[in-house]
Tab-separated table of N, CA and C in Angstrom:
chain	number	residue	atom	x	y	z
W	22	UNK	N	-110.381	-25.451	-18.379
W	22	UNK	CA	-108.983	-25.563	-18.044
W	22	UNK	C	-108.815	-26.726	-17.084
W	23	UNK	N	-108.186	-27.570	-17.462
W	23	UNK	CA	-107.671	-28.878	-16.290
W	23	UNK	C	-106.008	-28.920	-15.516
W	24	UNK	N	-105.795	-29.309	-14.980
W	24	UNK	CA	-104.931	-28.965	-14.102
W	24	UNK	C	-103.984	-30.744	-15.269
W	25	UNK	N	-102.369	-30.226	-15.140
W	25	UNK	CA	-101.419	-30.462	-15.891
W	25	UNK	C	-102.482	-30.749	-17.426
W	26	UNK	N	-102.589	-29.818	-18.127
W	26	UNK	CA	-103.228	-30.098	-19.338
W	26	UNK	C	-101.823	-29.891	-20.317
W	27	UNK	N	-101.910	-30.352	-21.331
W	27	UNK	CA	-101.035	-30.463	-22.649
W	27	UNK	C	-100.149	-29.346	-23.641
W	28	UNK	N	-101.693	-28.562	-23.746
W	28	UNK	CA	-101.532	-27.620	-24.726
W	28	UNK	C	-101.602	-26.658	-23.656
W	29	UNK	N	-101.291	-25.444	-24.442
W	29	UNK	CA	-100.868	-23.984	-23.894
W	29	UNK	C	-102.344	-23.345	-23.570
W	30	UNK	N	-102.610	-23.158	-22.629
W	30	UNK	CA	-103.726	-22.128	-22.187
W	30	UNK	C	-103.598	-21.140	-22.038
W	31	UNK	N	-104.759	-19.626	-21.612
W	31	UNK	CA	-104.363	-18.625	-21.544
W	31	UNK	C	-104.968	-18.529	-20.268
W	32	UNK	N	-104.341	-17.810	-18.973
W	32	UNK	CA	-105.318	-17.132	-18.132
W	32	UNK	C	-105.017	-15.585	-17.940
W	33	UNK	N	-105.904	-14.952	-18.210
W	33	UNK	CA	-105.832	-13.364	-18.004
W	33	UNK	C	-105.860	-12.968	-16.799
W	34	UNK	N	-105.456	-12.257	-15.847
W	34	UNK	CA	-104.939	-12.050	-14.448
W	34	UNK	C	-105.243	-10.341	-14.872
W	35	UNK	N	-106.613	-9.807	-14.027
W	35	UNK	CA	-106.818	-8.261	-13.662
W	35	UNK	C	-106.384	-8.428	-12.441
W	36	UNK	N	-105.174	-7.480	-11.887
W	36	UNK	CA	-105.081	-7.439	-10.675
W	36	UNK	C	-103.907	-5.961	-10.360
W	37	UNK	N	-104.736	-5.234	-9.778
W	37	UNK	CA	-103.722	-3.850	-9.787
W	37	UNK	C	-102.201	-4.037	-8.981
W	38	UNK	N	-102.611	-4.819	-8.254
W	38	UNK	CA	-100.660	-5.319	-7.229
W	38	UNK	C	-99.763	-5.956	-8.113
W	39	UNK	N	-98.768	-5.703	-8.199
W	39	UNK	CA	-97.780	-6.167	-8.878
W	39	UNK	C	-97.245	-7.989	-8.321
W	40	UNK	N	-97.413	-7.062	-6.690
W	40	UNK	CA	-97.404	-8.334	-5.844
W	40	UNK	C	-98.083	-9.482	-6.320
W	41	UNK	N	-99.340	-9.303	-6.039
W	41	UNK	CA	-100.545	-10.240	-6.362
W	41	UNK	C	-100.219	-10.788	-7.564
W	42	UNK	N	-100.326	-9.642	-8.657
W	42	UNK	CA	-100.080	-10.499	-10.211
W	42	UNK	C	-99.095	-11.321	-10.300
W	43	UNK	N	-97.840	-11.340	-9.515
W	43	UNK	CA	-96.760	-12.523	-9.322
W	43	UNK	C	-96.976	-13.650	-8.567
W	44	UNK	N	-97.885	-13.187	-7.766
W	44	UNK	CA	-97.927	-14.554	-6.949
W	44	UNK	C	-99.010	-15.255	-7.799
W	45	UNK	N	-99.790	-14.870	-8.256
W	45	UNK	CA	-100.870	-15.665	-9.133
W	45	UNK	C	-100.246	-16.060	-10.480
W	46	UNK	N	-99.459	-15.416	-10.736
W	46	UNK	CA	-98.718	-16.304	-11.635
W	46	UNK	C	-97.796	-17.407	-11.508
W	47	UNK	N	-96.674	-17.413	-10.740
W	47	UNK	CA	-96.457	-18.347	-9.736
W	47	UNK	C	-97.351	-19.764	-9.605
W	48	UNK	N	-98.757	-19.347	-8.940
W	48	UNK	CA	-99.210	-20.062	-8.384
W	48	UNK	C	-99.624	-20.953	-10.163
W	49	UNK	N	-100.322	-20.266	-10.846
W	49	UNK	CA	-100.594	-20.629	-12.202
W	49	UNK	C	-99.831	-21.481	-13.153
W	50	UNK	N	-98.726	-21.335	-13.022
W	50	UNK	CA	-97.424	-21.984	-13.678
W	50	UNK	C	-96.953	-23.308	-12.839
W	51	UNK	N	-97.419	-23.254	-11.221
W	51	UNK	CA	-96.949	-24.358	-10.557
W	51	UNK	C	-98.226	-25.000	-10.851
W	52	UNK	N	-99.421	-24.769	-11.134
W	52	UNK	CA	-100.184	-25.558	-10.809
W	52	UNK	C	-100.829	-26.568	-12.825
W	53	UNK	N	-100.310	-25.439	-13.572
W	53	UNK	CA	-100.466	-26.306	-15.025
W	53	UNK	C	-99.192	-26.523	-15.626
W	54	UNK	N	-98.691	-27.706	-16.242
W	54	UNK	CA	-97.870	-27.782	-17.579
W	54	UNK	C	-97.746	-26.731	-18.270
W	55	UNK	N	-98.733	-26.232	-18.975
W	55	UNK	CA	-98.154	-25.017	-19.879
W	55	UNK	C	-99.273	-24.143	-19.909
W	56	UNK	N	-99.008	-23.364	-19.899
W	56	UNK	CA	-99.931	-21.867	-19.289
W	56	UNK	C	-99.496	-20.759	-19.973
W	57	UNK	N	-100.192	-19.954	-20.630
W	57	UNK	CA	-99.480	-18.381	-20.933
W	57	UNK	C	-100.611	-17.647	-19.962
W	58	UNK	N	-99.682	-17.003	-19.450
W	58	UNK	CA	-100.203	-15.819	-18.372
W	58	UNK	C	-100.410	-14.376	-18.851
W	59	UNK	N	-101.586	-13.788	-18.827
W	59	UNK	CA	-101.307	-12.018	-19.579
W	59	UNK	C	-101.903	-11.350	-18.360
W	60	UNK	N	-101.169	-10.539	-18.190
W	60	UNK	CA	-101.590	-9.707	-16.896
W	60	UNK	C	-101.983	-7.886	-17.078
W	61	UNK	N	-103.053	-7.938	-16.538
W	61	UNK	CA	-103.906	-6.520	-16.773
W	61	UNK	C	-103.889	-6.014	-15.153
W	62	UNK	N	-103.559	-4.619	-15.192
W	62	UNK	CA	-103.637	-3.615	-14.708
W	62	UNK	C	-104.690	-3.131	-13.946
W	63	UNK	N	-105.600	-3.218	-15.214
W	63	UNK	CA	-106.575	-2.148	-15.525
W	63	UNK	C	-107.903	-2.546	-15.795
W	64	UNK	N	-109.068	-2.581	-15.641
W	64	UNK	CA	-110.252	-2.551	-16.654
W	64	UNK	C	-110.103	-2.590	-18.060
W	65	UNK	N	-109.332	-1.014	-18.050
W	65	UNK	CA	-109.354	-1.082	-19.480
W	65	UNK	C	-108.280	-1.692	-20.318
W	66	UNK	N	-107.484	-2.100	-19.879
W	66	UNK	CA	-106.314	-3.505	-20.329
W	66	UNK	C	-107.048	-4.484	-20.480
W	67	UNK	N	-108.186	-4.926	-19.639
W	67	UNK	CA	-108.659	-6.083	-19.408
W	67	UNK	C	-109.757	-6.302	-21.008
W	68	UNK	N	-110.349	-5.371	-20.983
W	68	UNK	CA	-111.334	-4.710	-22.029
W	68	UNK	C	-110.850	-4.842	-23.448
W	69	UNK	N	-109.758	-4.525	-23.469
W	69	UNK	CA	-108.831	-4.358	-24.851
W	69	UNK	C	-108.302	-5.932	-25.085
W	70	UNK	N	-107.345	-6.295	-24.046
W	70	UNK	CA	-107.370	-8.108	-24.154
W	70	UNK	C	-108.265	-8.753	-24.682
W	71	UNK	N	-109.625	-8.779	-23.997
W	71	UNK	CA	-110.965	-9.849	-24.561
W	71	UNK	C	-111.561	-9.141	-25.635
W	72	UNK	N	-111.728	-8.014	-25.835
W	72	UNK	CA	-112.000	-7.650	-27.316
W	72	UNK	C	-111.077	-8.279	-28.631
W	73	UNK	N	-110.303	-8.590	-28.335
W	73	UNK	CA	-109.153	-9.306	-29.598
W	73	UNK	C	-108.523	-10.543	-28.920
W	74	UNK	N	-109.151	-11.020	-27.940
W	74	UNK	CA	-108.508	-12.728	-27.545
W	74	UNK	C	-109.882	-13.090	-26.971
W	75	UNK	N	-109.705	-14.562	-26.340
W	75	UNK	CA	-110.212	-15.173	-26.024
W	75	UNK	C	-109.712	-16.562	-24.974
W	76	UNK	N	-109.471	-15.788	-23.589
W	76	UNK	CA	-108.378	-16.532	-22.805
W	76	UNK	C	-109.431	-17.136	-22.184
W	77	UNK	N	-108.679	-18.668	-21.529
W	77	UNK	CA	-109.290	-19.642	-21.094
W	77	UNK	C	-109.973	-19.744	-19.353
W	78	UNK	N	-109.300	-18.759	-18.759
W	78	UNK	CA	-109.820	-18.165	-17.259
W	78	UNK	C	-109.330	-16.884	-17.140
W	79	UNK	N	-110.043	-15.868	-16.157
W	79	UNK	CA	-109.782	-14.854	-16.181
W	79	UNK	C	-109.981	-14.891	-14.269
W	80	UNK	N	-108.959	-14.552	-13.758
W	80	UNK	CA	-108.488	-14.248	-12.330
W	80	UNK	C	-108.828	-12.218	-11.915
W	81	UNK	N	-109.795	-12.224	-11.221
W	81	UNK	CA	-109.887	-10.962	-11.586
W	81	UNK	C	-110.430	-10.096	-10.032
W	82	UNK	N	-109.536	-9.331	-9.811
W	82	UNK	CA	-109.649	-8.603	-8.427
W	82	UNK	C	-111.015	-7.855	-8.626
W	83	UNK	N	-111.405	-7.517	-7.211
W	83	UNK	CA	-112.397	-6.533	-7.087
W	83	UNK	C	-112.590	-5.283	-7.004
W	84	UNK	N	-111.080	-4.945	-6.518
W	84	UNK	CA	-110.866	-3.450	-6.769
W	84	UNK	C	-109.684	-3.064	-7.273
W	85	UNK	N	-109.958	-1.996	-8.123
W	85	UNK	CA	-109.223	-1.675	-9.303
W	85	UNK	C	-109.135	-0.218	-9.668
W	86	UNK	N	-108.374	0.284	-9.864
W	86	UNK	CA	-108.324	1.545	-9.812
W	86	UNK	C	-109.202	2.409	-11.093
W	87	UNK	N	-109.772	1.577	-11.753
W	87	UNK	CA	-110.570	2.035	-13.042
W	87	UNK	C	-112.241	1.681	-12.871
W	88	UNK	N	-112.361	0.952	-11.687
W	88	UNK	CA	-113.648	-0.047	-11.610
W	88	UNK	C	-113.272	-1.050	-10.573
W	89	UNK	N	-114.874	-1.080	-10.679
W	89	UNK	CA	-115.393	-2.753	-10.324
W	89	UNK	C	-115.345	-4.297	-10.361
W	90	UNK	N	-114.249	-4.927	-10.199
W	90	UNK	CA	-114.012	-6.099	-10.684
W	90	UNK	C	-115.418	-7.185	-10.776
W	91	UNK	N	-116.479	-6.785	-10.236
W	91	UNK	CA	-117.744	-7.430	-9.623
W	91	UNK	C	-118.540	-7.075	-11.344
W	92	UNK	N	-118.458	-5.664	-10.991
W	92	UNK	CA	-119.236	-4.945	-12.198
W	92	UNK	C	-118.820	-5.337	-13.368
W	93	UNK	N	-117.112	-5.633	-14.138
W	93	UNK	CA	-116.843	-6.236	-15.334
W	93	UNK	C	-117.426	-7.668	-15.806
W	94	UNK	N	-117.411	-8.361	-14.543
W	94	UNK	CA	-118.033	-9.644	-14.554
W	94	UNK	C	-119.296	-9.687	-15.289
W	95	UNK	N	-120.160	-8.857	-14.594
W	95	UNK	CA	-121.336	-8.789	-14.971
W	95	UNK	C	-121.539	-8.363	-16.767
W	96	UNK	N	-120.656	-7.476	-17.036
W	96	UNK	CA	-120.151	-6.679	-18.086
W	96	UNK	C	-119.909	-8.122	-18.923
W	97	UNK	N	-118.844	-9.017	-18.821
W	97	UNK	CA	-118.905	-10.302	-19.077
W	97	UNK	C	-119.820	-11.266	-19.839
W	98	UNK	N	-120.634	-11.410	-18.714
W	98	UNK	CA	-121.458	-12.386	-18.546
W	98	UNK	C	-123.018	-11.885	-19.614
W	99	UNK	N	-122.492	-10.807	-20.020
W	99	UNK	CA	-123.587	-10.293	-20.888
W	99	UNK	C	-123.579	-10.368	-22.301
W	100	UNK	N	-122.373	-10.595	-22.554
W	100	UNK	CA	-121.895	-10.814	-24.388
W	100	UNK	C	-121.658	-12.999	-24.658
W	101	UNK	N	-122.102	-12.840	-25.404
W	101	UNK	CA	-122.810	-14.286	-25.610
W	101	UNK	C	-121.219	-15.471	-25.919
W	102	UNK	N	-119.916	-14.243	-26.132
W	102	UNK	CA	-118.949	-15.316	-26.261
W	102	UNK	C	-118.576	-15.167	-25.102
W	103	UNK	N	-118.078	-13.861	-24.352
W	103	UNK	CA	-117.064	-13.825	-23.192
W	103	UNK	C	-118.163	-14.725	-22.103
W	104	UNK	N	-119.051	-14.801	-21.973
W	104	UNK	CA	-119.997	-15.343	-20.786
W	104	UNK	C	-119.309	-17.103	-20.756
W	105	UNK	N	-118.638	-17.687	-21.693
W	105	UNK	CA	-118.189	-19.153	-21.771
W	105	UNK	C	-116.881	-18.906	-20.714
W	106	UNK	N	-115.949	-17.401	-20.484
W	106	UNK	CA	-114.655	-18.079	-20.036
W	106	UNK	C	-115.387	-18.161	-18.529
W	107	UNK	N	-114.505	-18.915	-17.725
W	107	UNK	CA	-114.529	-18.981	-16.263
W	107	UNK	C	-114.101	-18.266	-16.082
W	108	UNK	N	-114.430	-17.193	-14.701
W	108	UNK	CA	-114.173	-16.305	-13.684
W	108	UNK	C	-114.087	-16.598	-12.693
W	109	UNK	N	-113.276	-16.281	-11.817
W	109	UNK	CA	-112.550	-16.546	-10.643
W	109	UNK	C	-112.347	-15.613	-10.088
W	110	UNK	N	-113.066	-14.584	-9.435
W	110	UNK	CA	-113.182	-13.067	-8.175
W	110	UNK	C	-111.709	-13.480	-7.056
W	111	UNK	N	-111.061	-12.994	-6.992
W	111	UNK	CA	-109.953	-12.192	-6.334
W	111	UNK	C	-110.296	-11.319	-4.861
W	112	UNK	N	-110.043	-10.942	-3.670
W	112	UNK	CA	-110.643	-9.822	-3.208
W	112	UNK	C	-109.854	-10.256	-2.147
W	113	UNK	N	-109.305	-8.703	-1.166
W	113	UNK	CA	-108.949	-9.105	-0.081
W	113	UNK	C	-110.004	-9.295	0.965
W	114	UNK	N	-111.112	-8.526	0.844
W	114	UNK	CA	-112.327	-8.528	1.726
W	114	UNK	C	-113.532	-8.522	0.498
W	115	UNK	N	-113.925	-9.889	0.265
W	115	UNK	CA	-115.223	-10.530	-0.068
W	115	UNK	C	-116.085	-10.219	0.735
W	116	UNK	N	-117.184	-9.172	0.257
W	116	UNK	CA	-118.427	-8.732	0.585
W	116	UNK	C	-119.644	-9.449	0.080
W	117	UNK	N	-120.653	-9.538	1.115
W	117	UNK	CA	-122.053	-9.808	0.539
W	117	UNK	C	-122.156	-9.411	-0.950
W	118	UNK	N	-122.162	-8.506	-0.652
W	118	UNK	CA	-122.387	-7.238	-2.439
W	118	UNK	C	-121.725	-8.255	-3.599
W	119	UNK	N	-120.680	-8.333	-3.490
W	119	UNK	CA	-119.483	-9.256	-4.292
W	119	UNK	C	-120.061	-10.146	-4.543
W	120	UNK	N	-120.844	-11.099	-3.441
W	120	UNK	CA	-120.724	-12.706	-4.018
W	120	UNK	C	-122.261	-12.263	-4.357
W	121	UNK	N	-123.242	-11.623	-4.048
W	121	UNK	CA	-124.309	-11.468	-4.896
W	121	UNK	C	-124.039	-10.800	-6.411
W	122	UNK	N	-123.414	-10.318	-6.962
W	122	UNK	CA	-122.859	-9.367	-8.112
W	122	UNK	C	-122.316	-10.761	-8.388
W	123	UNK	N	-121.229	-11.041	-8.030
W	123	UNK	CA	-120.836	-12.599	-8.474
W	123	UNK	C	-121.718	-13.934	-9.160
W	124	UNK	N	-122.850	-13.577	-8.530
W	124	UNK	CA	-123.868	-14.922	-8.735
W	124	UNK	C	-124.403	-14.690	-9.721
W	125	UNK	N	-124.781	-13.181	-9.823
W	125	UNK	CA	-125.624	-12.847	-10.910
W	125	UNK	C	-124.457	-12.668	-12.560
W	126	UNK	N	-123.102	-12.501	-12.149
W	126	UNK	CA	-122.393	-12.924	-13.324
W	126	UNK	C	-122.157	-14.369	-13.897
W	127	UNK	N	-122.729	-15.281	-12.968
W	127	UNK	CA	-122.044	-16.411	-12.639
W	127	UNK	C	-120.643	-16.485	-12.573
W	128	UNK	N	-119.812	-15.668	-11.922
W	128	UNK	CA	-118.666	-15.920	-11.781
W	128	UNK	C	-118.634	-17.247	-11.021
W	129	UNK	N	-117.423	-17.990	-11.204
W	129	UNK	CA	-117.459	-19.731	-10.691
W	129	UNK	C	-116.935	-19.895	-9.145
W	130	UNK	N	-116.039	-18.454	-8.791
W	130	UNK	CA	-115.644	-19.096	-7.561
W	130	UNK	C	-115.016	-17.619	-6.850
W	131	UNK	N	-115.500	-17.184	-5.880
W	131	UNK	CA	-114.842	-16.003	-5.090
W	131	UNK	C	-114.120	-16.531	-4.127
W	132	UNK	N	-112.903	-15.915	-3.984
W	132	UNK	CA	-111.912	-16.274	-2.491
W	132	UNK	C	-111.098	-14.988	-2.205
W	133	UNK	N	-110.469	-15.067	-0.813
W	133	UNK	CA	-110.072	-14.101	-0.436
W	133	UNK	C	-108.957	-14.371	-0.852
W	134	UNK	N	-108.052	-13.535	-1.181
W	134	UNK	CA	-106.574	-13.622	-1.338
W	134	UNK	C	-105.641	-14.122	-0.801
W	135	UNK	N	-106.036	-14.698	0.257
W	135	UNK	CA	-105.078	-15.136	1.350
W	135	UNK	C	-105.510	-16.901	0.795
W	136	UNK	N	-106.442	-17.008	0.793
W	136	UNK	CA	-106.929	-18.547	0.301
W	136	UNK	C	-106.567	-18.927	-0.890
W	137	UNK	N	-105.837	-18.267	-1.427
W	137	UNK	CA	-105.893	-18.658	-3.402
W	137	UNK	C	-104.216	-18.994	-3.178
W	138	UNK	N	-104.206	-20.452	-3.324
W	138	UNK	CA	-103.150	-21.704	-3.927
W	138	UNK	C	-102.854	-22.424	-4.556
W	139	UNK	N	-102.161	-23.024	-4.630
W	139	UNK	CA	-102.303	-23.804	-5.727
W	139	UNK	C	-103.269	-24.961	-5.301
W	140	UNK	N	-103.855	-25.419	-4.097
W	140	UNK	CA	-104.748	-26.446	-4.085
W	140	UNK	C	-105.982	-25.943	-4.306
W	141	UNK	N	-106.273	-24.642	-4.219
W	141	UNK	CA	-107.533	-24.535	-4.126
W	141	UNK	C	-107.363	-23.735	-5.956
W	142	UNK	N	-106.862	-23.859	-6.860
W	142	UNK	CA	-106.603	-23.641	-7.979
W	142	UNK	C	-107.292	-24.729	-8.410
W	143	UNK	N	-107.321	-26.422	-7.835
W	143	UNK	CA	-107.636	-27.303	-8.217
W	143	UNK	C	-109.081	-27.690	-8.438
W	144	UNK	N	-109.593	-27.010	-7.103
W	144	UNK	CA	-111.155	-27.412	-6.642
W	144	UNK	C	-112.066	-26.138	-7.352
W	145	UNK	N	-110.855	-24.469	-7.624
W	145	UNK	CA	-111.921	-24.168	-7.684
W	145	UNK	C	-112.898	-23.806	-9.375
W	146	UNK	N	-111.700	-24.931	-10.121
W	146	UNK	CA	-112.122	-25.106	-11.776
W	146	UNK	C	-112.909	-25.928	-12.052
W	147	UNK	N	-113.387	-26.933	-11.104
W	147	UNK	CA	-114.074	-28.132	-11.354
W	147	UNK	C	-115.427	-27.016	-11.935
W	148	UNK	N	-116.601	-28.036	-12.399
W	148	UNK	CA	-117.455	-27.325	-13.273
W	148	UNK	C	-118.208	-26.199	-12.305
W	149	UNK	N	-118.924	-25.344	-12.902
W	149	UNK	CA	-119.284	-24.513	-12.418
W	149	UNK	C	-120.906	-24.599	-11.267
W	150	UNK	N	-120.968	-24.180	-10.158
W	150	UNK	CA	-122.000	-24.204	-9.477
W	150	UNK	C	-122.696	-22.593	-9.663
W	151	UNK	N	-123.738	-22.936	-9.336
W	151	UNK	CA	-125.227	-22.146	-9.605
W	151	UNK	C	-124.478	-20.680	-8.817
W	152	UNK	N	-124.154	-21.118	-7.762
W	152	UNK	CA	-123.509	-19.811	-6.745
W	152	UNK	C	-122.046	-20.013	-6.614
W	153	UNK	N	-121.737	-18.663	-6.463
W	153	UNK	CA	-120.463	-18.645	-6.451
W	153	UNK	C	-119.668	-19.072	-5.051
W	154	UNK	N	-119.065	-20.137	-4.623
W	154	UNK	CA	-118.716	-20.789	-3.782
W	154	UNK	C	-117.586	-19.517	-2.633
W	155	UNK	N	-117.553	-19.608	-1.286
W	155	UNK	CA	-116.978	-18.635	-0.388
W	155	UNK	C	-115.940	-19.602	-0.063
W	156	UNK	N	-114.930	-19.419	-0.544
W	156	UNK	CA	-113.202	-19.867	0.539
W	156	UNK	C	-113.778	-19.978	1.965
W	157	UNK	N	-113.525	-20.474	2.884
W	157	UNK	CA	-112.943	-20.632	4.286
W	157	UNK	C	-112.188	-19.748	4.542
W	158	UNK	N	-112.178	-18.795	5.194
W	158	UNK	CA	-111.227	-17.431	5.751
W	158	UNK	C	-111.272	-17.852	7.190
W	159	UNK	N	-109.831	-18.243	7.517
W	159	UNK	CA	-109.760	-18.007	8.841
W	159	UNK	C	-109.490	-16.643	9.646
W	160	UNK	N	-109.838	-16.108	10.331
W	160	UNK	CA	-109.700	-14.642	10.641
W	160	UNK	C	-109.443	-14.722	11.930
W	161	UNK	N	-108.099	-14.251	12.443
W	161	UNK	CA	-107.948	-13.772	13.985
W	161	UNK	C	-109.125	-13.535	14.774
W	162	UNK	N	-109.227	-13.557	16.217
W	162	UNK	CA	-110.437	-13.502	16.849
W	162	UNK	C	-109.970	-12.253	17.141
């Protein structure tokens, strides 16, 4: 996925907040030309989507009221087509656990929720690194 690309992309958005799923869409639509956005709930929304599509990034929280957003990844990264889309981990509190579960999915990029913009939409599609890269969280002292 490249940033203002041509043709219509898909990004699949797991994210149980209604909130969240708007603002990432939002952010998604400001940041490409043309984008179709499908937004999952659920695991098992998510499950049913990639069994009969094949979307171009998948934005995907860590906790979920059905599962593991860490654990689907992995789930992912194990079937020889879905392992091609990019993943992009979601989380309000990114744990050790996460970005190790992350690495081993190769998911491409974990950030905290508070960090996910449209600039860092930009940096964090570039090609994929070995480990899954940590946002900058600034945190009150």
């Amino acid at each position: 996925m490249s940033a203002r690309t041509t043709e219509a992309e898909t990004c699949l958005v797991i994210e149980d907040s209604s909130f969240d799923r708007e603002k990432f869409k939002r952010i998604l639509n400001k940041s490409f030309s043309e984008i179709r956005v499908i937004m999952a709930s659920t695991l098992a929304e998510a499950r049913e989507y990639v069994s009969a599509n094949r979307p171009d990034l998948i934005l995907l929280d860590n906790s979920l009221p059905d599962g593991n957003g860490a654990n689907f990844a992995v789930e992912l990264s194990e079937d020889d087509t879905l392992r091609k889309i990019p993943v992009i981990m979601v989380s309000d509190f990114p744990t050790p656990f996460m970005y190790q579960k992350a690495a081993i999915a190769g998911v491409r990029h974990v950030v905290d929720k508070s960090d996910f913009g449209a600039r860092f939409i930009h940096d964090a599609l570039r090609p994929a690194k070995k480990t899954p890269s940590r946002s900058r969280t600034k945190r009150p002292a």
